[in-house]
Amino acid sequence: MKCLCATLSMLLLLTLPLVAQILPPSTINPIIDGSVGASEYLQVIPLKDMRLGYALSNNGKLLHFALEAPTSGWVSVGLDSKRMNGAHFIIGYDAMSTQVINEETGRGRSHSPSTVNILVESKIKELGGKTTLEFSVPASLYESGSELNIIVSYGNQDNIRSKHSRYDSHTIKFQQ
């Protein structure tokens, strides 16, 4: 009996991280304002020296994202790939008087303007040596899969064509 209880306890502990990565609908939708408030995103994942937040809207129609990076340059989130090639990038920077947010498509180790625009809402803000990009896209674009691969990166210049300083990847698992 003790062995059975120990085995069940171990199985429960092993499955907790998997359950924590499944994305249920949010009770409160994030405010897309270029800053991440406490408990605004259901999931906030540290990726190297960046923080990626994401949430499914309470009606399940939008995916909300936030990326915070320690830079006064550009930041980006690439959807549907763990590499640059084929990813749909939301990339931008805040140059005090000008905020730029573009949609780009990864091509090999580069990117170019996307022919498809999916942004519903977006905002970028630089404050205190950190740049935060927030945006929303239709969840229906990714609902056919059980997961969404993401690549995140940032650079040190206010120029989206400059090379990244850091990057990382993550996979979001959707509730079935």
Short mmCIF file of C-alpha atoms in Angstrom, two decimals:
data_model
loop_
_atom_site.label_atom_id
_atom_site.label_comp_id
_atom_site.label_asym_id
_atom_site.label_seq_id
_atom_site.Cartn_x
_atom_site.Cartn_y
_atom_site.Cartn_z
CA MET A 1 0.00 0.00 0.00
CA LYS A 2 2.84 2.39 0.90
CA CYS A 3 4.50 1.58 -2.42
CA LEU A 4 1.29 2.36 -4.33
CA CYS A 5 0.87 5.71 -2.53
CA ALA A 6 4.49 6.63 -3.17
CA THR A 7 4.15 5.73 -6.85
CA LEU A 8 0.95 7.77 -7.23
CA SER A 9 2.53 10.73 -5.45
CA MET A 10 5.56 10.58 -7.74
CA LEU A 11 3.35 10.41 -10.85
CA LEU A 12 1.38 13.43 -9.64
CA LEU A 13 4.58 15.42 -9.08
CA LEU A 14 5.88 14.48 -12.52
CA THR A 15 2.68 15.61 -14.26
CA LEU A 16 2.35 18.98 -12.50
CA PRO A 17 4.78 20.82 -14.82
CA LEU A 18 2.92 19.46 -17.86
CA VAL A 19 -0.45 20.61 -16.55
CA ALA A 20 0.96 24.05 -15.73
CA GLN A 21 1.89 24.56 -19.40
CA ILE A 22 -1.64 23.98 -20.74
CA LEU A 23 -3.32 27.27 -21.64
CA PRO A 24 -6.89 27.69 -20.34
CA PRO A 25 -8.96 30.81 -21.11
CA SER A 26 -8.17 33.80 -18.90
CA THR A 27 -10.71 35.23 -16.47
CA ILE A 28 -9.42 38.78 -17.09
CA ASN A 29 -8.09 39.97 -20.44
CA PRO A 30 -4.72 41.77 -20.40
CA ILE A 31 -4.69 45.48 -21.22
CA ILE A 32 -2.45 46.02 -24.25
CA ASP A 33 -0.59 49.13 -23.07
CA GLY A 34 3.12 48.27 -23.31
CA SER A 35 3.50 47.32 -19.65
CA VAL A 36 2.89 44.08 -17.78
CA GLY A 37 0.85 44.41 -14.61
CA ALA A 38 0.91 41.93 -11.75
CA SER A 39 -1.32 38.93 -12.56
CA GLU A 40 -2.22 40.41 -15.96
CA TYR A 41 -1.02 37.25 -17.75
CA LEU A 42 -1.85 33.71 -16.61
CA GLN A 43 1.55 32.48 -17.74
CA VAL A 44 4.81 34.41 -17.35
CA ILE A 45 7.88 32.45 -18.40
CA PRO A 46 11.50 33.55 -17.84
CA LEU A 47 13.47 32.98 -21.05
CA LYS A 48 17.15 33.81 -20.49
CA ASP A 49 17.01 37.47 -19.35
CA MET A 50 13.57 38.10 -20.92
CA ARG A 51 10.04 37.53 -19.61
CA LEU A 52 7.32 36.18 -21.91
CA GLY A 53 3.71 36.52 -20.80
CA TYR A 54 0.75 35.02 -22.62
CA ALA A 55 -2.96 34.47 -22.10
CA LEU A 56 -5.97 33.21 -24.01
CA SER A 57 -8.82 35.74 -23.85
CA ASN A 58 -11.80 34.91 -21.66
CA ASN A 59 -13.91 34.23 -24.77
CA GLY A 60 -11.14 32.14 -26.39
CA LYS A 61 -10.95 34.37 -29.48
CA LEU A 62 -7.62 36.17 -28.91
CA LEU A 63 -4.12 35.24 -27.86
CA HIS A 64 -2.43 38.01 -25.87
CA PHE A 65 1.38 38.23 -25.62
CA ALA A 66 3.89 40.37 -23.76
CA LEU A 67 7.68 40.28 -24.06
CA GLU A 68 9.85 42.28 -21.69
CA ALA A 69 13.60 42.49 -22.42
CA PRO A 70 16.52 44.41 -20.87
CA THR A 71 17.17 46.62 -23.89
CA SER A 72 16.58 50.09 -25.21
CA GLY A 73 16.45 48.56 -28.71
CA TRP A 74 14.03 46.27 -30.53
CA VAL A 75 12.18 43.19 -29.22
CA SER A 76 10.33 40.48 -31.14
CA VAL A 77 8.08 37.46 -30.77
CA GLY A 78 8.03 34.93 -33.61
CA LEU A 79 4.95 32.71 -33.82
CA ASP A 80 4.66 29.18 -35.20
CA SER A 81 8.37 28.27 -35.19
CA LYS A 82 11.27 27.82 -32.77
CA ARG A 83 13.64 29.20 -35.43
CA MET A 84 13.61 32.33 -37.54
CA ASN A 85 12.74 30.59 -40.79
CA GLY A 86 8.96 30.48 -41.28
CA ALA A 87 8.08 32.37 -38.09
CA HIS A 88 5.57 35.21 -38.18
CA PHE A 89 7.36 37.96 -36.24
CA ILE A 90 5.90 40.86 -34.35
CA ILE A 91 8.91 43.15 -33.95
CA GLY A 92 9.24 46.69 -32.72
CA TYR A 93 11.03 49.40 -30.79
CA ASP A 94 10.25 52.61 -28.92
CA ALA A 95 12.50 55.52 -29.97
CA MET A 96 10.93 58.11 -27.62
CA SER A 97 9.01 60.11 -30.22
CA THR A 98 8.39 57.17 -32.54
CA GLN A 99 7.05 53.70 -31.79
CA VAL A 100 7.47 51.09 -34.52
CA ILE A 101 5.73 47.69 -34.62
CA ASN A 102 5.99 45.59 -37.78
CA GLU A 103 4.90 42.15 -38.88
CA GLU A 104 7.70 40.22 -40.57
CA THR A 105 8.20 36.72 -41.95
CA GLY A 106 11.37 34.80 -41.11
CA ARG A 107 13.35 33.81 -44.19
CA GLY A 108 16.41 31.72 -43.38
CA ARG A 109 18.41 33.81 -40.91
CA SER A 110 16.72 37.05 -41.86
CA HIS A 111 13.21 38.47 -42.12
CA SER A 112 11.20 40.69 -44.43
CA PRO A 113 7.81 42.41 -44.31
CA SER A 114 4.97 39.91 -44.04
CA THR A 115 2.30 39.73 -46.72
CA VAL A 116 -0.19 38.70 -44.02
CA ASN A 117 -1.15 41.01 -41.15
CA ILE A 118 -2.63 39.32 -38.09
CA LEU A 119 -2.28 41.94 -35.34
CA VAL A 120 -5.52 42.90 -33.63
CA GLU A 121 -3.91 45.27 -31.14
CA SER A 122 -0.31 46.19 -30.23
CA LYS A 123 1.74 48.56 -28.10
CA ILE A 124 5.42 48.96 -27.29
CA LYS A 125 7.05 50.93 -24.49
CA GLU A 126 10.62 51.52 -23.34
CA LEU A 127 11.05 52.45 -19.69
CA GLY A 128 13.94 52.15 -17.27
CA GLY A 129 16.25 50.26 -19.64
CA LYS A 130 13.57 47.69 -20.54
CA THR A 131 11.41 47.43 -23.64
CA THR A 132 8.01 45.73 -23.46
CA LEU A 133 6.02 44.64 -26.51
CA GLU A 134 2.38 43.64 -26.04
CA PHE A 135 0.03 42.42 -28.74
CA SER A 136 -3.04 40.31 -29.54
CA VAL A 137 -3.69 37.99 -32.48
CA PRO A 138 -6.71 35.83 -33.42
CA ALA A 139 -6.56 32.50 -31.58
CA SER A 140 -8.31 30.86 -34.55
CA LEU A 141 -5.03 31.03 -36.50
CA TYR A 142 -3.47 28.52 -34.11
CA GLU A 143 -6.44 26.54 -32.73
CA SER A 144 -6.04 23.59 -35.09
CA GLY A 145 -2.81 22.53 -33.36
CA SER A 146 -2.22 21.30 -29.85
CA GLU A 147 0.74 23.62 -29.35
CA LEU A 148 2.31 26.85 -30.57
CA ASN A 149 6.07 27.22 -30.95
CA ILE A 150 7.50 30.66 -30.22
CA ILE A 151 10.89 32.32 -30.64
CA VAL A 152 11.68 35.51 -28.72
CA SER A 153 14.62 37.87 -29.22
CA TYR A 154 15.91 41.38 -28.75
CA GLY A 155 18.57 43.70 -30.13
CA ASN A 156 20.33 46.78 -28.80
CA GLN A 157 19.40 49.21 -31.58
CA ASP A 158 16.24 51.00 -32.65
CA ASN A 159 16.53 49.27 -36.01
CA ILE A 160 14.65 46.04 -36.76
CA ARG A 161 17.26 45.00 -39.33
CA SER A 162 20.07 44.86 -36.74
CA LYS A 163 21.19 41.47 -35.38
CA HIS A 164 19.72 40.12 -32.15
CA SER A 165 21.70 40.14 -28.90
CA ARG A 166 19.77 37.27 -27.28
CA TYR A 167 17.08 34.80 -28.27
CA ASP A 168 15.24 31.82 -26.83
CA SER A 169 12.23 29.64 -27.64
CA HIS A 170 9.18 28.26 -25.88
CA THR A 171 6.19 26.01 -26.64
CA ILE A 172 2.64 26.81 -25.52
CA LYS A 173 0.40 23.77 -25.10
CA PHE A 174 -3.31 24.34 -25.69
CA GLN A 175 -6.06 22.76 -23.61
CA GLN A 176 -7.86 20.10 -25.65
#
